[in-house]
Coordinates of C-alpha atoms in Angstrom, one line a residue:
M1 CA 30.5 -13.4 45.0
R2 CA 29.6 -16.4 43.3
E3 CA 27.4 -17.1 45.9
R4 CA 25.7 -13.9 45.4
Q5 CA 25.4 -14.1 41.5
A6 CA 24.4 -17.9 41.8
S7 CA 20.8 -16.8 44.0
Q8 CA 20.3 -14.1 41.8
G9 CA 20.3 -16.2 39.1
A10 CA 17.7 -18.4 40.8
R11 CA 15.5 -15.7 42.0
R12 CA 15.3 -14.5 38.5
A13 CA 14.7 -17.8 37.0
R14 CA 12.1 -18.6 39.7
E15 CA 10.5 -15.1 38.5
F16 CA 10.5 -15.5 35.0
E17 CA 9.1 -19.4 35.9
V18 CA 5.8 -17.6 37.6
F19 CA 5.7 -14.9 34.8
V20 CA 5.8 -17.7 32.4
A21 CA 3.2 -19.7 34.5
G22 CA 0.7 -16.8 34.1
A23 CA 1.3 -15.4 30.8
A24 CA 2.3 -18.1 28.6
G25 CA -1.3 -19.5 27.7
R26 CA -2.8 -15.6 26.9
L27 CA 0.1 -15.1 24.4
L28 CA 0.3 -18.4 23.2
H29 CA -3.7 -17.7 22.0
A30 CA -2.9 -14.1 21.2
A31 CA -0.1 -15.6 19.1
T32 CA -2.8 -18.2 17.6
L33 CA -5.0 -15.6 16.8
L34 CA -2.2 -13.7 15.1
T35 CA -1.1 -16.4 12.8
A36 CA -4.4 -17.6 11.9
E37 CA -4.0 -21.2 12.9
A38 CA -6.0 -23.9 14.5
P39 CA -5.6 -23.8 18.1
D40 CA -4.4 -27.5 18.2
D41 CA -2.3 -27.1 15.0
N42 CA -0.2 -24.1 15.6
P43 CA 3.8 -24.3 15.2
R44 CA 4.3 -20.5 14.0
A45 CA 2.5 -19.3 17.0
R46 CA 4.6 -21.5 19.2
R47 CA 7.5 -19.9 17.5
L48 CA 6.8 -16.8 18.0
L49 CA 5.4 -17.3 21.8
T50 CA 9.2 -18.9 22.3
L51 CA 11.0 -16.1 20.7
A52 CA 8.7 -13.9 22.8
L53 CA 9.6 -15.2 26.1
A54 CA 13.2 -15.9 25.1
H55 CA 13.8 -12.0 24.6
T56 CA 11.9 -11.4 27.8
Y57 CA 14.1 -13.2 29.4
A58 CA 16.9 -11.9 28.2
C59 CA 16.1 -8.6 29.2
W60 CA 14.3 -9.8 32.9
H61 CA 17.1 -7.9 34.7
R62 CA 17.0 -4.7 33.1
L63 CA 12.8 -4.3 33.2
R64 CA 13.0 -2.1 36.4
G65 CA 9.3 -1.7 36.8
E66 CA 8.3 -2.2 33.6
D67 CA 5.2 -4.9 32.7
P68 CA 6.7 -7.9 31.4
Y69 CA 3.6 -8.9 29.6
D70 CA 4.0 -6.0 27.9
R71 CA 7.3 -6.4 26.7
A72 CA 6.4 -10.0 25.5
R73 CA 3.3 -8.8 23.9
R74 CA 5.0 -5.9 22.1
H75 CA 8.0 -8.6 20.9
L76 CA 5.2 -10.9 19.8
A77 CA 3.5 -8.2 17.6
T78 CA 6.7 -7.1 16.2
R79 CA 8.2 -10.1 15.4
F80 CA 4.8 -11.0 13.9
A81 CA 4.5 -7.9 12.0
R82 CA 8.1 -8.5 10.2
E83 CA 7.5 -11.8 9.5
A84 CA 4.2 -11.1 8.0
W85 CA 6.1 -8.6 5.7
H86 CA 8.8 -10.8 4.8
R87 CA 6.1 -13.5 3.8
R88 CA 4.1 -11.8 1.4
G89 CA 3.9 -13.0 -2.1
G90 CA 6.3 -12.5 -4.7
P91 CA 6.5 -13.7 -8.5
G92 CA 6.2 -17.4 -8.5
R93 CA 4.8 -17.7 -4.5
T94 CA 1.6 -19.0 -3.6
R95 CA -0.4 -17.8 -0.6
L96 CA -2.0 -20.1 1.6
R97 CA -5.1 -19.1 3.8
P98 CA -4.4 -20.5 7.1
P99 CA -7.9 -22.2 8.6
G100 CA -8.2 -19.7 11.6
T101 CA -11.3 -17.6 12.2
L102 CA -9.1 -14.6 11.5
A103 CA -8.0 -16.0 8.3
A104 CA -9.9 -13.6 6.2
L105 CA -8.3 -10.6 7.2
T106 CA -4.8 -9.2 6.5
P107 CA -1.5 -10.0 8.6
Q108 CA -2.0 -6.1 9.3
E109 CA -5.9 -6.3 9.9
R110 CA -5.1 -9.3 12.4
L111 CA -2.3 -7.5 14.3
V112 CA -4.8 -4.5 14.7
V113 CA -7.8 -6.4 15.6
V114 CA -5.8 -8.5 18.3
L115 CA -3.9 -5.8 19.7
R116 CA -6.9 -3.7 20.2
L117 CA -9.7 -6.2 20.9
Y118 CA -8.4 -9.3 22.4
E119 CA -5.4 -7.6 24.2
G120 CA -6.9 -4.2 24.9
V121 CA -4.3 -2.2 23.8
A122 CA -5.1 1.7 23.1
E123 CA -5.8 3.2 19.5
E124 CA -2.6 5.2 20.9
Q125 CA -0.5 2.5 22.0
A126 CA -1.3 0.0 19.1
A127 CA -0.6 2.9 16.4
A128 CA 2.9 3.7 18.2
L129 CA 4.1 0.2 18.4
L130 CA 3.2 -0.9 14.5
G131 CA 4.5 2.9 13.7
L132 CA 1.1 4.0 12.0
P133 CA -1.0 7.3 12.9
P134 CA -3.9 6.5 14.9
D135 CA -6.5 7.2 12.2
R136 CA -5.0 4.2 10.1
V137 CA -5.3 1.8 13.0
R138 CA -8.9 2.8 13.5
V139 CA -9.6 2.2 10.0
L140 CA -7.8 -1.2 10.1
C141 CA -9.8 -2.1 13.2
D142 CA -13.4 -1.1 11.5
R143 CA -12.5 -2.5 8.1
A144 CA -11.8 -5.7 10.0
I145 CA -14.8 -5.9 12.3
V146 CA -16.9 -5.6 8.9
A147 CA -15.3 -8.4 7.3
L148 CA -15.7 -10.3 10.5
T149 CA -19.3 -10.0 10.7
Q150 CA -20.7 -9.6 7.0
P151 CA -21.5 -12.8 5.4
T152 CA -19.4 -13.8 2.8
G153 CA -20.5 -13.6 -0.6
R154 CA -23.2 -10.7 0.5
P155 CA -23.1 -7.1 0.2
A156 CA -23.2 -4.9 3.1
P157 CA -26.5 -3.7 3.9
A158 CA -27.2 -0.1 3.1
A159 CA -26.9 2.4 5.7
R160 CA -31.1 3.4 6.7
G161 CA -32.1 6.4 4.7
T162 CA -30.0 6.2 1.7
E163 CA -32.0 3.4 -0.2
A164 CA -33.3 4.3 -3.3
A165 CA -37.2 5.3 -3.0
P166 CA -39.3 2.8 -5.2
S167 CA -40.3 3.9 -8.6

């Protein structure tokens, strides 16, 4: 009996090691995008990754055909969302902008952009994961794309056909 449990534990550990070897890099990159930290200085992203992998390992034997990457990504996203909610600035707290590419976005916009564009999660799935209506996810994604593609300090160009006629 103990030998069987030991062999199952060893097999579980090997399977998880293989999963981590294949998925950890991409999950760390997603976490780094979420936290908007610099890729070479990302302690919050590494902490999110560690917690997501620990959670995935803890329920590894219960996955039963479920995609472990999806499980880890969901945990990463929900943990980030929860921490971002609790980090919101209150009285006396200053909010420092992290240095990453997505730093100009709100945490919710970053989460939607990373899930939709980097991870390729469908709009309906992202909405279900975040507890938002699909229309809200679409608006957040569109707003984030505009914020990332418009040069700072300049107004967005007017749509064709809406410019005022010269006087």
